[in-house]
CSV table of N, CA and C and ligand atoms in Angstrom, one decimal:
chain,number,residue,atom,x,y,z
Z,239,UNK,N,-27.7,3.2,-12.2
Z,239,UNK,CA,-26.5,2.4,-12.3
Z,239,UNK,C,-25.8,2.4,-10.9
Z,240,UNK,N,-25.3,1.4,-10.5
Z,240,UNK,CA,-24.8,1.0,-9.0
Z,240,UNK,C,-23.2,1.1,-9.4
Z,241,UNK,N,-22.4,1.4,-8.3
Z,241,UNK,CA,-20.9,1.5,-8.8
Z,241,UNK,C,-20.7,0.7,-7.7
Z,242,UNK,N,-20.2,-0.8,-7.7
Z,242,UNK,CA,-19.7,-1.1,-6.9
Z,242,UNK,C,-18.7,-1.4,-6.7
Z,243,UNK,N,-18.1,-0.9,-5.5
Z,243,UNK,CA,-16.4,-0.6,-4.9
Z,243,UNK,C,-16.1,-1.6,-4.3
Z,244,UNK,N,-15.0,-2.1,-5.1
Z,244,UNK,CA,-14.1,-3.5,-4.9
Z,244,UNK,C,-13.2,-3.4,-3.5
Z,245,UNK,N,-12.7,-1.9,-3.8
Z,245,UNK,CA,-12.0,-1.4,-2.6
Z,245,UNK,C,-12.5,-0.8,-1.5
Z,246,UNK,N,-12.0,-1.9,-0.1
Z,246,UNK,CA,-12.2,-1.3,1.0
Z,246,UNK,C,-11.4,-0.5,1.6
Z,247,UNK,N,-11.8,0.6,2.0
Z,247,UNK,CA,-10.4,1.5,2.4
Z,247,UNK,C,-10.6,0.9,3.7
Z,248,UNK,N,-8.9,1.3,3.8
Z,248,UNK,CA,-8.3,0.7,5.1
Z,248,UNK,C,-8.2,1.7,6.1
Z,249,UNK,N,-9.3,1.1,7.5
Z,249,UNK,CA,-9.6,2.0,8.7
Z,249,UNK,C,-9.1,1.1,9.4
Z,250,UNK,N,-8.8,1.9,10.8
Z,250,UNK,CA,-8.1,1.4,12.0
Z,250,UNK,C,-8.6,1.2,13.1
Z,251,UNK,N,-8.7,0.4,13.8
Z,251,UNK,CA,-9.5,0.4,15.0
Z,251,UNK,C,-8.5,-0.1,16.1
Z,252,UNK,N,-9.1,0.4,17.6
Z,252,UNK,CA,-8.5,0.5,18.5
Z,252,UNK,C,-8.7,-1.1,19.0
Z,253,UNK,N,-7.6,-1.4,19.7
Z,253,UNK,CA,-6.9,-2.8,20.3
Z,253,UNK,C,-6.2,-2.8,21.8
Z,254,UNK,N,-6.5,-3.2,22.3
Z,254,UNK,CA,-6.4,-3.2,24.1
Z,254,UNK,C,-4.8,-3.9,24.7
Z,255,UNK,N,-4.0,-3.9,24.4
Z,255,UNK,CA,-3.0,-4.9,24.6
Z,255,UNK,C,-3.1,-5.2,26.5
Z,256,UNK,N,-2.7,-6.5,26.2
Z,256,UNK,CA,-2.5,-7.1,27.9
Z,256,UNK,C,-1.2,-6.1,29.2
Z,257,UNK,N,-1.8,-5.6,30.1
Z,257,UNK,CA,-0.1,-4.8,30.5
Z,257,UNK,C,1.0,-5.8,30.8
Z,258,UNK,N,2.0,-5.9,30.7
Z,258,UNK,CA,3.3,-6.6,31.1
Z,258,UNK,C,4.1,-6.4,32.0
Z,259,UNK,N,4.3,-7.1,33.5
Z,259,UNK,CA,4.5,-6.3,34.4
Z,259,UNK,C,4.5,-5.1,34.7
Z,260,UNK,N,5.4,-4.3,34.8
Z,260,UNK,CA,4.7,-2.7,35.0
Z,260,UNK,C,4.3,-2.1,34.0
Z,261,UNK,N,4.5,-2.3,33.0
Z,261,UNK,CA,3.2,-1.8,32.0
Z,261,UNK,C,2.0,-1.9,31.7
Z,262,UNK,N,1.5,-0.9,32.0
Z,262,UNK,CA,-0.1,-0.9,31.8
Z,262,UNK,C,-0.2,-1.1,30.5
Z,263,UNK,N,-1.7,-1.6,30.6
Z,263,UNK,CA,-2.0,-2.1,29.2
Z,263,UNK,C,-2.1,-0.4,28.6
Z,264,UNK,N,-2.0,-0.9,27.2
Z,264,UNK,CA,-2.1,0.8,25.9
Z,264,UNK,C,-3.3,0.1,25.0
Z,265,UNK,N,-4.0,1.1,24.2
Z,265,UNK,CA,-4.3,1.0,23.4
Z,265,UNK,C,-3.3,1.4,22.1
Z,266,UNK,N,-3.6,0.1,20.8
Z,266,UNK,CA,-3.0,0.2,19.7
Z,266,UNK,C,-4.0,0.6,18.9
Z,267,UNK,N,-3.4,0.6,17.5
Z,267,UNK,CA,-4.0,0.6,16.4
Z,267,UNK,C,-4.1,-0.6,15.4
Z,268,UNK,N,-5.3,-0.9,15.4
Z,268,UNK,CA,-4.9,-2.3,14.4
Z,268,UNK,C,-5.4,-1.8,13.0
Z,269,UNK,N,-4.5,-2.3,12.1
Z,269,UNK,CA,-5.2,-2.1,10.4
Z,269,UNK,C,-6.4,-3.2,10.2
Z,270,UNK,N,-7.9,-3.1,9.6
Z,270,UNK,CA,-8.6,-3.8,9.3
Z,270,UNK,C,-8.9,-3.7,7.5
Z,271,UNK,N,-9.1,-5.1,7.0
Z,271,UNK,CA,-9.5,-4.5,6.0
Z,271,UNK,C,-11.1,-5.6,5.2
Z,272,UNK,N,-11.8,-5.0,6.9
Z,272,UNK,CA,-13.1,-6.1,7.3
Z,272,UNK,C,-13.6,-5.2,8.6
Z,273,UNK,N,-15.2,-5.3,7.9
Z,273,UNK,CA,-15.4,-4.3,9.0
Z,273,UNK,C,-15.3,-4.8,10.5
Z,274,UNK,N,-15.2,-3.4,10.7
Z,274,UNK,CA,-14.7,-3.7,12.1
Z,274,UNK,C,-15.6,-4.6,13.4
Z,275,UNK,N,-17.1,-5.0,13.1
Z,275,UNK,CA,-17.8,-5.3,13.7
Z,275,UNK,C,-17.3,-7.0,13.7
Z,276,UNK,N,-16.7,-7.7,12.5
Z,276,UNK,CA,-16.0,-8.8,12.3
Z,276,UNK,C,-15.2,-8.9,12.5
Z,277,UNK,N,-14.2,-8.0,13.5
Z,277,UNK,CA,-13.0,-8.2,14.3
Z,277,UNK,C,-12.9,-7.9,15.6
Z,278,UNK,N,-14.1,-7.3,15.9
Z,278,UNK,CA,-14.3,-7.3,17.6
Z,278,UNK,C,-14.0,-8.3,18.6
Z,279,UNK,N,-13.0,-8.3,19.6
Z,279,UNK,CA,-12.9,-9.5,20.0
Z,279,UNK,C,-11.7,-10.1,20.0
Z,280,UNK,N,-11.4,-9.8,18.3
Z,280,UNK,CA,-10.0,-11.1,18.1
Z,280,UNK,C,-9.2,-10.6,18.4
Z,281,UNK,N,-8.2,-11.2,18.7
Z,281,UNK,CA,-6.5,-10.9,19.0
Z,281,UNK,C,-6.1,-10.6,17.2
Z,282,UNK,N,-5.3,-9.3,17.1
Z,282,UNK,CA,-4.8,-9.0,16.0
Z,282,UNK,C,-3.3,-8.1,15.9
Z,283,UNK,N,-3.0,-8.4,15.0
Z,283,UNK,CA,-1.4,-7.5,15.0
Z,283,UNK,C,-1.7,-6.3,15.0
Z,284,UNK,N,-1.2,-5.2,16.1
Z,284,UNK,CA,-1.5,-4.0,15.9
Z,284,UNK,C,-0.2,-3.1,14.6
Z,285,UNK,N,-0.2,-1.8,14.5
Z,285,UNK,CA,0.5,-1.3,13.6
Z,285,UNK,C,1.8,-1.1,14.2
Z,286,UNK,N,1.9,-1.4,15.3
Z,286,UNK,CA,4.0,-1.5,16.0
Z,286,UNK,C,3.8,-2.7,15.9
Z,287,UNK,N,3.4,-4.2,15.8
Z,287,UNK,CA,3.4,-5.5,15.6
Z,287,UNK,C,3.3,-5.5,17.3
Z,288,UNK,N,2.9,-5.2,17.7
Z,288,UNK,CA,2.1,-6.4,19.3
Z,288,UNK,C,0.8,-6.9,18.8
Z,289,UNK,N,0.4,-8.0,19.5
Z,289,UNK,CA,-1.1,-8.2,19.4
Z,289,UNK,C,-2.0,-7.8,20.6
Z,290,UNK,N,-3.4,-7.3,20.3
Z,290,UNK,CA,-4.2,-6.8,21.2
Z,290,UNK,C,-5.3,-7.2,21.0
Z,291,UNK,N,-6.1,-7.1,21.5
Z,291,UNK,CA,-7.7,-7.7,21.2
Z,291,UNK,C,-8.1,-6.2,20.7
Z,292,UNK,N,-9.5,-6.2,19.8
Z,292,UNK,CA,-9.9,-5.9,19.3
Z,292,UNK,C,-11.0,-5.0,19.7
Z,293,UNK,N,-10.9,-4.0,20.3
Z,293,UNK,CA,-12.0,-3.5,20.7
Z,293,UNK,C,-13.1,-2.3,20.0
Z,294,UNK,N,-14.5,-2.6,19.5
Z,294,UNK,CA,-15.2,-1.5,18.6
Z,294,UNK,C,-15.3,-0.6,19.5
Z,295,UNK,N,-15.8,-0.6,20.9
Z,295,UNK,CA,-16.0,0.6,21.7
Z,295,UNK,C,-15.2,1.4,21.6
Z,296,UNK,N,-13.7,1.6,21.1
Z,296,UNK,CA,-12.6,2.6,21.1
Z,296,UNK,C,-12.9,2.6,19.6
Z,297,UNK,N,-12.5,3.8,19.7
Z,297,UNK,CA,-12.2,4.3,17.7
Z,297,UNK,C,-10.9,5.0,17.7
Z,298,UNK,N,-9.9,4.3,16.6
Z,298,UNK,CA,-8.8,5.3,16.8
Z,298,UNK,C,-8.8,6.5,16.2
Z,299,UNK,N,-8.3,7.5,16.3
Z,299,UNK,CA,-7.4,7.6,17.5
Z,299,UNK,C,-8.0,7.6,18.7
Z,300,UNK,N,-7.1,7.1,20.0
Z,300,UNK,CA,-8.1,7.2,21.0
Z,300,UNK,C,-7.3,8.2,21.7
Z,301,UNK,N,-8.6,9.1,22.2
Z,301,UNK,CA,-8.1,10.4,23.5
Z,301,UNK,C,-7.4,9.6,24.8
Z,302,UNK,N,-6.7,10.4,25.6
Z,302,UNK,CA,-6.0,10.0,26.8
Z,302,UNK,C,-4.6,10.0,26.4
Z,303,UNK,N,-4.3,9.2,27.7
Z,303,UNK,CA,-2.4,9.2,27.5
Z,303,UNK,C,-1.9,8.0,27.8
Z,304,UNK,N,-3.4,6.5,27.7
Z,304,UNK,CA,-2.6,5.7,27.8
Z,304,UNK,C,-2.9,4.7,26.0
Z,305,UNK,N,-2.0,5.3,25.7
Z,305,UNK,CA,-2.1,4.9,23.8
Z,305,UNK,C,-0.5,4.5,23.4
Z,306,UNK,N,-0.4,4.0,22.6
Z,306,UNK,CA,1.0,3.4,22.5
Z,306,UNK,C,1.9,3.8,21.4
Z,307,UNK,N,2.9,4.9,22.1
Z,307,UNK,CA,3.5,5.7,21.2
Z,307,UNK,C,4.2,5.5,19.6
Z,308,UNK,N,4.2,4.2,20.0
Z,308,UNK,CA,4.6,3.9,18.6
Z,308,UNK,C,3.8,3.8,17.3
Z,309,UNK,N,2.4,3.3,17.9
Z,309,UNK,CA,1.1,3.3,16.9
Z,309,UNK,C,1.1,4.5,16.5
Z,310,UNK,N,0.7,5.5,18.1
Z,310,UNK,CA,0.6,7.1,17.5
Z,310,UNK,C,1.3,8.0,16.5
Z,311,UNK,N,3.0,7.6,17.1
Z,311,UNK,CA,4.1,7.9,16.2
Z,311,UNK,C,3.7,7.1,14.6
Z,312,UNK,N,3.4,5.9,14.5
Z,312,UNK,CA,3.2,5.2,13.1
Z,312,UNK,C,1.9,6.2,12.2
Z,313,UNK,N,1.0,6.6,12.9
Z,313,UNK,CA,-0.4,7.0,12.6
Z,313,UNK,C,-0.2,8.5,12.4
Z,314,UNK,N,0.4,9.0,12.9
Z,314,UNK,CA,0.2,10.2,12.9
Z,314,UNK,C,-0.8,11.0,14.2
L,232,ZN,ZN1,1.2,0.0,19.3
């Protein structure tokens, strides 16, 4: 017997935002609820509401210090 799950749990993937004058660009967190390989790419609302592109090479959380405190702060 096969159990098939309706529900996709919701994972996060890392998002590149553009820098803004002197802000360097951050990485966000975007909520997906599609695997992530079908959002590579797109521009998406991250979890502080900017949009970033979508990037699979990052997995959040991402190491470093240029990450965007609010995602972090939202994420834990
Ligand atoms: Zn953010």
């Amino acid at each position: 017997m096969t159990v098939d799950t309706a529900i996709v749990a919701i994972t996060y993937v890392a998002a590149r935002s553009r820098p803004h004058g002197p802000t360097a660009a951050l990485w966000h967190a975007v909520e997906v609820h599609r695997p992530p390989a079908e959002v590579d790419g797109a521009c998406e609302l991250t979890a502080c509401g900017a949009l970033a592109r979508v990037s699979t090479e990052q997995t959040w959380p991402v190491p470093g210090t240029d990450v965007c405190p609010s995602c972090r702060t939202l994420l834990g």
